[in-house]
Amino acid sequence: MPYTEATLQLLSTDGTLVESDRTAEYRALVDRLTDDHLRLFYREMVTTRRFDIEAGNLQRQGQLALWIPSLGQEAAQVGSAFATRPQDTIFPSYREHSIARIRGIDPIHIIELLRGVTNGGWNPNDSRFRLYTLVLGTQTLHATGYAMGIQFDGKVGTGDQSADEACIVYFGDGSSSEGDVNEALVFAQSYQTPQVFFLQNNQYAISVPVVRQSRSPLYLRGEGFGIESYQIDGNDVLISYAVTRLAMDEARAGHGPRFIEAQTYRLGAHTTSDDPTKYRESSEEDYWKQRDPIARFEKFLRFRGESDSFFEQVRQEGEELAADIRRKTVELTPPPMDVIFDHVYTDAHPVTAAQKKWLQEYEASFGGQA
Amino acid sequence: MTENLSMAKAINLGLQRAMREDDRVILMGEDIGTLGGVFRVTEGLKNEFGENRVLDTPLAESGIVGTAIGMAMRGYRPVCEIQFDGFVFPAFDQIVSQLAKQTSRHQGTQSFPVVIRIPYGGHIGAVEHHQESPEAYFAHTAGLRVLSPATPSDGYHMIRQAIQSNDPVIFLEPKARYWPKGDVDFDATPAPAHQSRVVRTGTDVTVVGHGAMVAMLLDAAEVAAGEGISLEVIDLRSLSPIDYAPIIASVEKTGRLVVAQEAPGQASVGSEIAATVAEAAYYFLEAPVLRVSGFDTPFPPANLEGTYLPDVDRILDAVDRARGF
């Protein structure tokens, strides 16, 4: 199974904290988290999962062309997202739904992408959560270039962690084979950019198992480029938070890039268009269900004395979110046709202007009878 | 002030002025810093602006364009140099699927003022991948603008306009025209970059081209004039968008159009012009629009480039055929 000697973990599958010299500095960070922090971690994981299930149902009911579930990857995402500071910039792939929510984006905007309403969805300069990127791995280079811009601006390594910036980029085990990811690692290490590469190894690139991408653990890829790299139990929200927190601090301090491989598992399909029963055994899914990130964290919180009413309250919040998304989804309307032409260019452009005018006149020629 | 300069030097001075005027202009590419670029277009700029503004990047074209996109997200105006035409393709995805579509994807919240300079075209006797004309790929792609100067003056002014543009610009520099000199008036107010321009007036046949082909067309016009045939020569300057007004006005006068290009003719810029003029000026045409292109083959070994590339004779042959209708 994918865990190795190198895998860092704080929270065991039975919900108890693991003591180890290797994780002492991470444990210290987690010990500083308040009950409210821990509740927030739980709340984001649970409500996002409920949203995710609802979106899958909406797709099955014909309301969405496609859905991209993140089931099972909540701990890797939520922990690492809470490790960023507000001034940090996040470059997602396309499955980071909980991180979008943590950055204040109403998940209906993610739904809009899958319902064919927009190719964007939100203003990334407001949220510092960049747009989803569908061509695998391309966003790693954008993150590296952005991080070079942070360096040009002198916003790194000043010693003030509340002002210095870094960015974090998410990608997967499949993407790790793309040339762009490897070029991003070259540039990042060469220019010592303030950024964290966060690889969610969910074990499959659609149907192809990770062993086809790499015969050795993927965190060694980072090391091969000379970048300090870590492998973590990606279903442990506490280690995800703590390792990313320190890596981002190092990046902001001007110590160069860091690479984190989070071992996790895509409990659902790659997207609603594939069928995992064709390429994996149910015994494997059972293995990972035993390691479910939410169940594990819930046990931990119960050991700490969290009340039933809290869990019931979060469950209820998830239901409300799901109902809200369902209502908003069916109320979405198609965008105006001007969206085809507007913003293809920033400056005035004669071709898009002429074609926009032509289409308006063509549509008007039907007198509303088209 | 006016100086007599090569296009390589003119672009160099245009880059220098743009960098002096806006400290968010960043140059990046392979060998562009200490060496000054393989064609020396960026010579001296690293000395003046430092290694944080003139970046000798790792040797990875997708990396160059991809990181430039990230810098643009941060508010910078990167100018990337791709060392040779045939080396742009490793960056093709970042240009076509990322750079070109980002503005639309962002729906007005972010612009992407990235310039990609590409020395292009033949006539330099170089090895494979060093003499190609890839403009059609980029002219086909919405979201990009494609410019190609034909003179030192346009080299100076158009590179500045490309950098000032808030849209991505593919800036194609004709290698064959890097070294011939021409007057550059630094203080002139340049025409808008997307305007095509009549560079020689005539009455019998309109001939259109871009980049290094413009000088070839002017040579052809000179020869034709000796034979009593008057060619009107138009320099496209912009391949996307294409400014058709001067072309159509000219065709309304001459009734005949020949489009010349180094690129293969299949699905080319010349094909697009032929189709558009046929639609827009059908009643004025006395003859089919004819294309003179590279052949629909890979660029041949350099010993054969003189045979492959359109020259004065092939242009005049097309002029004769157009006049034969």
XYZ file of C-alpha atoms in Angstrom:
695
model
C 0.000 0.000 0.000
C 1.127 3.544 -0.650
C 2.298 4.577 2.798
C 6.050 4.323 3.206
C 8.597 4.678 5.977
C 8.732 8.349 5.083
C 5.003 9.009 5.491
C 4.374 11.606 8.175
C 1.262 11.167 10.285
C -0.140 12.735 13.446
C -3.571 11.186 13.584
C -3.893 7.424 13.373
C -6.891 5.775 11.779
C -8.377 5.084 15.218
C -8.419 8.809 15.947
C -5.545 8.904 18.431
C -2.457 11.093 18.106
C 0.752 9.331 17.096
C 3.868 10.206 19.074
C 7.095 10.375 17.089
C 10.315 12.380 17.187
C 9.963 13.004 13.472
C 6.660 14.767 13.922
C 7.395 16.661 17.142
C 7.570 20.060 15.461
C 4.279 19.399 13.692
C 2.671 18.179 16.907
C 3.684 21.460 18.535
C 1.826 23.388 15.834
C -1.269 21.261 16.246
C -1.196 21.655 20.009
C -1.561 25.385 19.463
C -4.815 24.937 17.545
C -7.907 25.919 19.514
C -11.103 23.917 19.742
C -12.660 26.377 17.335
C -9.899 25.738 14.785
C -10.453 21.995 15.038
C -14.206 22.414 14.712
C -13.647 24.523 11.619
C -11.505 21.793 10.036
C -14.255 19.277 10.687
C -17.037 21.568 9.533
C -15.316 22.303 6.191
C -14.613 18.643 5.505
C -18.129 17.487 6.304
C -20.042 20.239 4.556
C -17.876 20.015 1.436
C -18.448 16.296 1.271
C -22.184 16.843 1.512
C -21.974 19.490 -1.230
C -19.931 17.088 -3.305
C -22.506 14.308 -2.988
C -25.286 16.716 -3.898
C -23.416 17.879 -6.993
C -22.949 14.248 -8.047
C -26.676 13.685 -7.625
C -27.415 16.795 -9.688
C -25.257 15.402 -12.465
C -27.063 12.061 -12.334
C -30.337 13.938 -12.607
C -29.173 15.730 -15.743
C -28.625 19.110 -14.134
C -24.852 19.126 -14.715
C -22.866 17.950 -17.729
C -20.222 16.504 -15.450
C -19.147 16.440 -11.838
C -15.643 16.147 -10.444
C -15.872 14.654 -6.953
C -13.321 15.246 -4.235
C -14.666 12.565 -1.897
C -11.893 11.197 0.277
C -9.479 14.043 -0.320
C -11.000 16.463 2.172
C -8.248 16.226 4.786
C -5.400 16.903 2.365
C -7.256 19.938 1.042
C -8.723 21.422 4.195
C -5.580 21.032 6.276
C -3.309 22.578 3.667
C -5.740 25.393 2.878
C -5.921 26.465 6.511
C -2.120 26.490 6.523
C -2.072 29.433 4.114
C -2.272 33.063 5.156
C -4.762 35.473 3.575
C -2.015 37.142 1.526
C -0.942 33.811 0.010
C -2.202 32.814 -3.427
C -3.641 29.391 -4.167
C -3.436 27.770 -7.607
C -5.907 24.879 -7.749
C -6.228 22.103 -10.251
C -9.979 21.413 -10.577
C -10.968 19.285 -7.616
C -10.207 21.650 -4.735
C -13.804 22.430 -3.803
C -13.229 22.740 -0.065
C -10.348 25.140 -0.633
C -12.516 27.342 -2.821
C -15.070 27.498 -0.011
C -12.391 28.278 2.574
C -11.335 31.183 0.351
C -14.889 32.515 0.436
C -16.101 31.318 -2.960
C -19.739 30.254 -3.090
C -19.584 26.709 -4.512
C -22.404 27.584 -6.892
C -19.635 29.179 -8.971
C -17.995 25.758 -9.280
C -21.362 24.361 -10.309
C -21.567 27.066 -13.000
C -18.440 25.621 -14.642
C -19.981 22.175 -14.838
C -23.360 23.457 -15.973
C -21.839 25.300 -18.914
C -22.600 28.785 -17.641
C -19.018 30.061 -17.478
C -15.416 29.058 -18.123
C -14.208 31.053 -15.127
C -16.557 31.643 -12.242
C -14.974 34.035 -9.758
C -12.552 36.933 -9.468
C -9.246 35.375 -8.447
C -7.797 38.713 -7.449
C -10.423 39.051 -4.708
C -10.088 35.546 -3.287
C -6.440 34.889 -4.137
C -7.811 31.526 -5.218
C -7.015 31.320 -8.920
C -9.338 29.783 -11.477
C -9.629 26.041 -11.945
C -7.278 24.816 -14.675
C -8.348 21.862 -16.762
C -5.218 21.156 -18.820
C -3.260 19.105 -16.333
C -0.249 20.626 -14.673
C -0.254 23.915 -16.584
C -1.107 25.791 -13.389
C 2.149 24.734 -11.759
C 4.030 27.036 -14.132
C 1.580 29.866 -13.515
C 2.200 29.481 -9.794
C 5.949 29.531 -10.313
C 5.747 32.669 -12.460
C 3.487 34.286 -9.896
C 5.979 33.386 -7.182
C 8.755 34.975 -9.270
C 6.561 38.091 -9.325
C 6.411 37.972 -5.515
C 10.195 37.999 -5.565
C 10.313 40.957 -7.993
C 7.978 42.808 -5.624
C 10.283 42.148 -2.677
C 7.393 40.521 -0.805
C 9.402 37.558 0.417
C 12.060 37.025 3.049
C 11.692 40.390 4.781
C 11.241 38.624 8.106
C 7.636 39.723 8.423
C 5.478 36.636 7.998
C 2.333 38.739 8.194
C 3.320 40.679 5.063
C 5.507 38.295 3.073
C 3.749 36.146 0.500
C 3.979 32.684 -0.946
C 1.808 30.573 -3.175
C 0.719 26.971 -3.162
C -0.170 24.936 -6.215
C -2.243 21.760 -6.247
C -1.797 18.967 -8.733
C -2.083 15.198 -8.804
C -0.262 11.951 -9.370
C -1.306 11.899 -13.024
C -0.195 15.476 -13.592
C 3.204 14.693 -12.102
C 4.106 13.070 -15.427
C 3.328 16.219 -17.411
C 6.251 18.194 -18.761
C 4.917 21.425 -17.317
C 5.111 20.125 -13.747
C 8.709 19.149 -14.270
C 9.532 22.501 -15.878
C 7.851 24.262 -12.958
C 10.045 22.326 -10.539
C 13.125 23.325 -12.547
C 12.198 27.020 -12.556
C 11.119 26.995 -8.906
C 14.346 25.472 -7.687
C 16.457 27.591 -10.042
C 14.907 30.873 -8.914
C 14.198 29.672 -5.333
C 10.606 30.784 -5.602
C 8.359 31.176 -2.547
C 5.943 28.361 -3.278
C 4.739 24.958 -2.166
C 3.994 22.169 -4.612
C 1.136 20.153 -3.118
C 0.697 16.826 -4.864
C -2.501 14.999 -3.968
C -1.679 11.426 -4.796
C -5.179 9.963 -5.001
C -3.710 6.793 -6.542
C -5.360 7.067 -9.961
C -5.221 9.203 -13.088
C -8.776 8.378 -14.150
C -8.235 4.629 -14.534
C -4.451 4.324 -14.548
C -2.823 3.489 -11.201
C -0.018 5.641 -9.869
C 2.541 2.911 -10.496
C 2.299 3.762 -14.193
C 3.329 7.349 -13.410
C 6.149 6.418 -11.083
C 7.884 3.331 -9.758
C 9.180 5.268 -6.776
C 7.288 7.423 -4.263
C 6.369 10.716 -5.855
C 7.829 12.897 -3.110
C 11.200 11.673 -4.400
C 10.459 13.604 -7.593
C 10.708 16.805 -5.592
C 13.903 15.619 -3.962
C 15.295 14.771 -7.374
C 15.019 18.432 -8.281
C 16.837 19.352 -5.072
C 13.671 20.565 -3.368
C 12.955 19.691 0.268
C 10.109 17.217 0.021
C 7.726 15.467 2.364
C 5.324 12.581 2.123
C 2.333 12.857 4.397
C -0.753 10.849 5.241
C -3.126 12.927 3.187
C -6.137 11.580 5.059
C -4.853 13.136 8.269
C -6.027 16.723 8.360
C -3.659 17.599 11.200
C -0.454 16.558 9.453
C -1.667 18.196 6.247
C -2.152 21.432 8.139
C 1.110 21.273 10.067
C 3.495 20.234 7.297
C 1.997 22.734 4.850
C 2.073 25.446 7.508
C 5.814 25.019 8.044
C 6.491 24.673 4.310
C 4.628 27.899 3.571
C 6.464 29.656 6.396
C 9.760 28.532 4.872
C 8.690 29.704 1.433
C 7.580 33.109 2.755
C 10.863 33.400 4.638
C 12.713 33.184 1.339
C 14.081 29.672 1.775
C 12.801 28.485 -1.578
C 10.166 25.991 -2.705
C 8.889 22.930 -0.848
C 7.199 19.793 -2.179
C 4.519 17.807 -0.354
C 3.087 14.506 -1.508
C -0.186 13.750 0.272
C -1.124 10.064 0.158
C -4.870 10.003 -0.222
C -7.540 8.209 -2.177
C -10.269 9.250 -4.527
C -13.221 7.412 -2.974
C -15.417 8.241 -5.958
C -14.903 8.305 -9.682
C -12.456 10.642 -11.466
C -15.542 12.325 -12.832
C -19.097 11.188 -13.241
C -18.127 9.955 -16.701
C -16.090 7.000 -15.503
C -16.762 3.766 -13.632
C -14.200 2.815 -10.973
C -15.458 -0.777 -10.788
C -13.728 -1.323 -14.138
C -10.263 -0.578 -12.842
C -10.093 -1.242 -9.110
C -11.062 -3.892 -6.589
C -13.663 -3.295 -3.898
C -11.143 -4.605 -1.366
C -8.948 -1.644 -2.189
C -11.819 0.748 -1.673
C -12.535 -0.942 1.657
C -8.912 -0.434 2.705
C -9.255 3.277 2.108
C -12.691 3.570 3.649
C -11.018 2.361 6.856
C -8.778 5.390 6.480
C -11.513 7.879 5.737
C -10.319 11.353 6.707
C -13.602 12.497 8.204
C -14.378 9.403 10.256
C -10.889 9.507 11.701
C -11.103 13.145 12.667
C -14.545 12.710 14.150
C -13.191 9.999 16.455
C -10.420 12.371 17.474
C -12.852 15.149 18.274
C -15.093 12.793 20.261
C -12.085 11.656 22.310
C -11.536 15.324 23.064
C -15.054 15.538 24.369
C -16.846 17.192 21.475
C -20.594 16.964 21.995
C -23.153 15.135 19.905
C -24.928 18.404 19.339
C -21.883 19.799 17.500
C -21.810 16.889 15.080
C -25.546 17.153 14.562
C -25.209 20.875 13.931
C -22.514 20.324 11.284
C -24.574 17.601 9.673
C -27.472 20.021 9.507
C -25.230 22.708 7.957
C -24.276 20.208 5.274
C -27.929 19.527 4.533
C -28.634 23.239 4.295
C -25.689 23.747 1.965
C -26.873 20.879 -0.236
C -30.409 22.268 -0.381
C -29.066 25.736 -1.139
C -26.907 24.404 -3.974
C -29.749 22.373 -5.427
C -32.030 25.389 -5.431
C -29.379 27.712 -6.924
C -28.370 25.165 -9.552
C -31.791 24.790 -11.079
C -32.218 28.566 -11.004
C -29.051 29.180 -13.041
C -29.780 30.764 -16.385
C -27.687 30.652 -19.534
C -25.302 33.597 -19.934
C -26.133 36.314 -22.481
C -24.698 35.614 -25.919
C -22.394 38.634 -25.661
C -20.274 36.465 -23.344
C -19.011 34.756 -26.503
C -17.262 37.958 -27.562
C -16.747 40.084 -24.473
C -13.295 39.818 -22.902
C -11.739 37.659 -25.607
C -9.412 40.652 -25.783
C -8.890 43.408 -23.242
C -8.335 46.154 -25.814
C -10.828 46.918 -28.585
C -10.698 44.320 -31.353
C -12.322 44.767 -34.774
C -13.108 41.107 -35.438
C -14.889 40.272 -32.186
C -16.708 43.627 -32.358
C -17.905 42.959 -35.914
C -18.950 39.376 -35.189
C -20.772 40.407 -32.011
C -22.689 43.020 -33.995
C -23.441 40.527 -36.755
C -24.825 37.961 -34.314
C -26.992 40.557 -32.593
C -28.469 41.613 -35.936
C -28.894 38.017 -37.046
C -30.756 37.090 -33.862
C -32.840 40.266 -34.061
C -33.805 39.418 -37.643
C -36.038 36.650 -36.297
C -38.061 39.222 -34.383
C -37.869 37.136 -31.242
C -39.220 34.061 -33.103
C -35.905 32.174 -33.326
C 15.640 62.168 -33.903
C 16.202 59.799 -36.810
C 18.911 57.134 -37.081
C 19.843 54.599 -39.726
C 19.634 51.226 -37.966
C 19.223 47.503 -38.489
C 15.921 45.983 -37.363
C 17.765 43.971 -34.697
C 19.122 47.202 -33.223
C 15.805 48.989 -33.641
C 13.950 46.299 -31.687
C 16.704 46.412 -29.092
C 16.158 50.147 -28.649
C 12.389 49.671 -28.597
C 12.753 47.124 -25.798
C 15.092 49.438 -23.934
C 12.673 52.349 -24.139
C 9.740 50.191 -23.060
C 11.720 48.962 -20.060
C 12.737 52.492 -19.111
C 9.152 53.673 -19.320
C 7.615 50.810 -17.336
C 9.485 48.847 -14.701
C 6.919 46.065 -14.873
C 8.317 45.034 -18.279
C 10.385 41.867 -17.783
C 12.396 40.147 -20.524
C 12.821 36.402 -20.362
C 14.285 33.763 -22.630
C 17.209 31.526 -23.410
C 20.602 33.254 -23.706
C 19.046 36.718 -23.752
C 20.952 38.107 -20.770
C 24.718 37.800 -20.734
C 24.919 36.822 -24.402
C 22.264 39.313 -25.510
C 20.343 36.670 -27.453
C 21.535 34.574 -30.358
C 20.617 37.479 -32.667
C 21.831 40.079 -30.108
C 18.383 41.703 -30.009
C 18.604 42.012 -26.204
C 22.271 43.018 -26.138
C 23.202 45.324 -23.277
C 19.808 45.189 -21.610
C 20.879 42.930 -18.736
C 23.684 45.368 -17.976
C 21.262 48.262 -17.806
C 18.306 46.617 -16.065
C 19.827 43.740 -14.104
C 19.129 40.043 -13.925
C 15.721 40.508 -12.276
C 14.406 42.215 -15.405
C 16.370 40.375 -18.074
C 16.146 36.695 -17.200
C 18.372 34.029 -18.658
C 15.825 31.301 -18.096
C 16.219 27.543 -17.913
C 16.017 25.925 -21.336
C 12.299 25.158 -21.394
C 9.919 27.009 -23.702
C 6.708 25.917 -21.997
C 8.309 26.984 -18.745
C 9.119 30.402 -20.178
C 5.593 31.086 -21.409
C 3.894 29.401 -18.440
C 5.829 31.427 -15.887
C 5.227 34.576 -17.951
C 1.478 33.950 -17.573
C 1.948 33.737 -13.811
C 3.893 36.995 -13.817
C 1.095 38.655 -15.775
C -1.332 37.472 -13.080
C 0.899 39.358 -10.662
C 0.723 42.529 -12.793
C 3.946 42.241 -14.799
C 4.310 42.647 -18.565
C 6.662 39.863 -19.621
C 8.337 39.799 -23.026
C 9.447 36.262 -23.860
C 11.992 35.438 -26.530
C 11.638 32.081 -28.244
C 15.050 31.469 -29.733
C 13.889 30.196 -33.129
C 10.533 29.680 -34.877
C 10.685 25.886 -34.718
C 11.278 25.964 -30.954
C 7.941 27.546 -30.106
C 6.023 24.294 -30.211
C 7.031 23.004 -26.759
C 5.216 26.158 -25.538
C 2.224 25.652 -27.810
C -0.168 24.510 -25.087
C 0.730 27.369 -22.784
C 0.229 29.822 -25.675
C -2.924 28.387 -27.233
C -4.802 26.821 -24.304
C -3.604 29.089 -21.525
C -2.339 32.505 -22.643
C -4.846 32.979 -25.461
C -7.846 31.888 -23.393
C -6.995 33.416 -20.031
C -8.514 36.830 -20.749
C -11.811 35.256 -21.755
C -11.720 32.776 -18.879
C -11.193 35.650 -16.446
C -14.160 37.601 -17.883
C -12.600 41.014 -17.499
C -11.036 40.595 -14.063
C -7.507 40.235 -15.415
C -5.618 41.033 -18.601
C -2.622 39.162 -19.956
C -0.143 41.581 -21.546
C 2.454 39.003 -22.558
C 4.587 39.445 -25.689
C 6.201 36.435 -27.312
C 8.979 37.420 -29.687
C 9.829 34.810 -32.304
C 12.550 35.226 -34.941
C 11.038 33.502 -37.961
C 11.362 32.678 -41.608
C 14.030 31.524 -44.015
C 16.893 32.969 -46.060
C 19.572 32.309 -43.427
C 20.780 28.872 -44.563
C 20.197 27.317 -41.180
C 19.491 23.751 -40.055
C 16.059 22.203 -39.567
C 13.587 24.026 -37.233
C 15.414 27.355 -37.707
C 13.701 28.753 -40.832
C 10.004 28.157 -40.371
C 6.984 30.459 -40.642
C 4.483 29.308 -37.994
C 2.197 32.353 -38.089
C -0.980 30.532 -39.157
C -1.151 28.559 -35.909
C -1.291 31.769 -33.921
C -3.420 33.790 -36.338
C -5.969 30.964 -36.060
C -6.125 31.310 -32.284
C -8.614 33.769 -30.806
C -7.235 35.790 -27.928
C -3.850 36.375 -29.532
C -2.697 39.276 -31.661
C -0.035 38.550 -34.241
C 2.327 41.241 -35.530
C 5.224 41.113 -37.924
C 7.325 44.190 -38.750
C 9.048 44.417 -42.127
C 11.289 47.451 -41.536
C 13.585 48.792 -38.785
C 11.137 51.627 -38.155
C 8.270 49.201 -37.590
C 10.560 47.018 -35.509
C 11.167 49.899 -33.124
C 7.616 51.203 -32.920
C 5.709 47.938 -33.128
C 7.630 46.212 -30.328
C 6.702 49.149 -28.106
C 3.078 48.915 -29.212
C 3.122 45.161 -28.575
C 4.360 45.724 -25.028
C 1.772 48.463 -24.445
C -1.012 46.185 -25.669
C -3.087 44.713 -22.857
C -3.516 41.554 -24.914
C -1.091 38.724 -25.659
C 0.959 39.458 -28.775
C 2.913 37.018 -30.913
C 5.648 39.225 -32.330
C 7.228 37.627 -35.399
C 10.614 39.061 -36.320
C 11.763 38.240 -39.871
C 15.321 36.975 -39.492
C 16.153 37.854 -43.099
C 15.448 41.518 -42.276
C 17.372 41.673 -38.981
C 20.490 43.237 -40.541
C 19.540 45.551 -43.479
C 19.396 49.119 -42.249
C 16.661 51.686 -42.528
C 15.712 55.030 -41.028
C 14.027 55.023 -37.626
C 12.378 58.210 -36.385
C 12.218 57.717 -32.636
C 9.868 60.642 -32.105
C 7.348 59.742 -34.808
C 3.798 58.911 -33.824
C 3.380 55.399 -35.197
C 0.296 54.151 -37.003
C -1.853 51.737 -34.971
C -0.116 48.357 -34.920
C -3.019 46.528 -36.544
C -3.059 48.708 -39.681
C -1.818 47.325 -42.962
C 0.004 49.818 -45.148
C 0.439 50.552 -48.830
C 4.217 50.771 -49.253
C 4.248 51.282 -53.036
C 1.362 52.520 -55.080
C 0.455 50.949 -58.392
C -2.452 50.304 -60.705
C -2.243 46.855 -62.338
C -1.983 44.208 -59.601
C -2.115 44.377 -55.811
C 0.526 42.266 -54.064
C 0.317 41.624 -50.329
C 2.799 40.132 -47.895
C 4.373 40.423 -44.464
C 7.756 40.245 -42.807
C 10.641 39.432 -45.118
C 8.247 39.006 -48.043
C 7.606 42.761 -48.184
C 11.132 43.497 -49.420
C 10.748 40.692 -51.956
C 7.496 42.225 -53.205
C 9.150 45.624 -53.544
C 11.952 44.025 -55.564
C 9.334 42.332 -57.741
C 7.537 45.648 -58.219
C 10.767 47.244 -59.367
C 11.367 44.502 -61.924
C 7.741 44.654 -63.051
C 7.958 48.418 -63.457
C 10.825 47.835 -65.894
C 8.406 45.729 -67.913
C 5.693 48.383 -67.757
C 3.599 46.607 -65.089
C 2.530 48.636 -62.079
C 2.268 46.707 -58.768
C 0.704 48.100 -55.615
C 2.523 46.625 -52.602
C 0.850 46.236 -49.217
C 2.659 45.368 -46.006
C 0.218 43.515 -43.736
C 2.101 44.313 -40.503
C -0.649 42.647 -38.472
C -1.664 39.034 -39.168
C -4.332 38.993 -36.470
C -6.414 41.010 -36.739
C -5.877 41.664 -40.450
C -6.669 45.184 -41.602
C -8.540 44.586 -44.856
C -9.553 48.135 -45.707
C -6.380 49.108 -47.612
C -6.315 45.703 -49.340
C -9.902 45.948 -50.532
C -9.478 49.590 -51.564
C -6.466 48.531 -53.597
C -8.254 45.575 -55.199
C -11.155 47.852 -56.112
C -8.580 49.822 -58.061
C -6.462 47.028 -59.588
C -8.963 44.152 -59.799
C -6.157 41.680 -59.215
C -4.580 40.308 -56.013
C -1.532 38.152 -55.364
C -0.725 37.139 -51.780
C 2.840 36.031 -51.068
C 4.181 34.260 -47.985
C 7.030 31.974 -46.977
C 4.689 29.692 -45.037
C 3.063 26.655 -46.653
C -0.150 27.704 -48.402
C -2.446 25.095 -46.848
C -4.705 26.797 -44.253
C -2.450 29.831 -44.230
C -2.786 33.568 -43.628
C -2.687 33.984 -47.411
C -5.620 31.588 -47.750
C -7.627 33.645 -45.293
C -6.920 36.851 -47.200
C -7.897 35.203 -50.481
C -11.195 34.021 -49.021
C -12.024 37.324 -47.374
C -11.223 39.430 -50.419
C -13.258 37.074 -52.598
C -16.217 37.669 -50.258
C -15.748 41.410 -49.852
C -14.604 42.522 -53.307
C -16.058 39.880 -55.610
C -17.435 42.339 -58.169
C -14.128 44.168 -58.434
C -12.000 41.089 -59.082
C -10.897 40.559 -62.692
C -9.022 37.366 -61.792
C -8.937 34.747 -59.014
C -6.869 35.730 -55.993
C -3.568 33.881 -56.351
C -1.283 32.698 -53.587
C 2.486 32.369 -53.776
C 3.619 30.277 -50.832
C 6.171 27.872 -49.545
C 5.325 24.353 -50.663
C 3.151 22.115 -48.498
C 6.184 20.246 -47.250
C 8.536 20.533 -44.302
C 11.094 23.300 -44.776
C 13.744 21.591 -46.926
C 17.492 21.302 -46.309
C 18.955 24.786 -46.556
C 20.636 24.106 -49.914
C 17.148 24.026 -51.384
C 15.668 27.017 -49.558
C 16.124 29.244 -52.595
C 13.974 26.814 -54.543
C 11.435 26.419 -51.754
C 10.903 30.053 -50.811
C 8.883 32.360 -53.045
C 11.212 34.712 -54.901
C 10.828 37.590 -57.372
C 10.341 35.200 -60.294
C 7.575 33.187 -58.592
C 5.832 36.394 -57.559
C 6.031 37.782 -61.099
C 4.836 34.471 -62.495
C 1.703 34.827 -60.366
C 1.357 38.465 -61.424
C 1.456 37.340 -65.053
C -1.164 34.648 -64.415
C -3.409 37.170 -62.674
C -3.042 39.545 -65.599
C -3.776 36.697 -68.026
C -7.414 36.457 -66.993
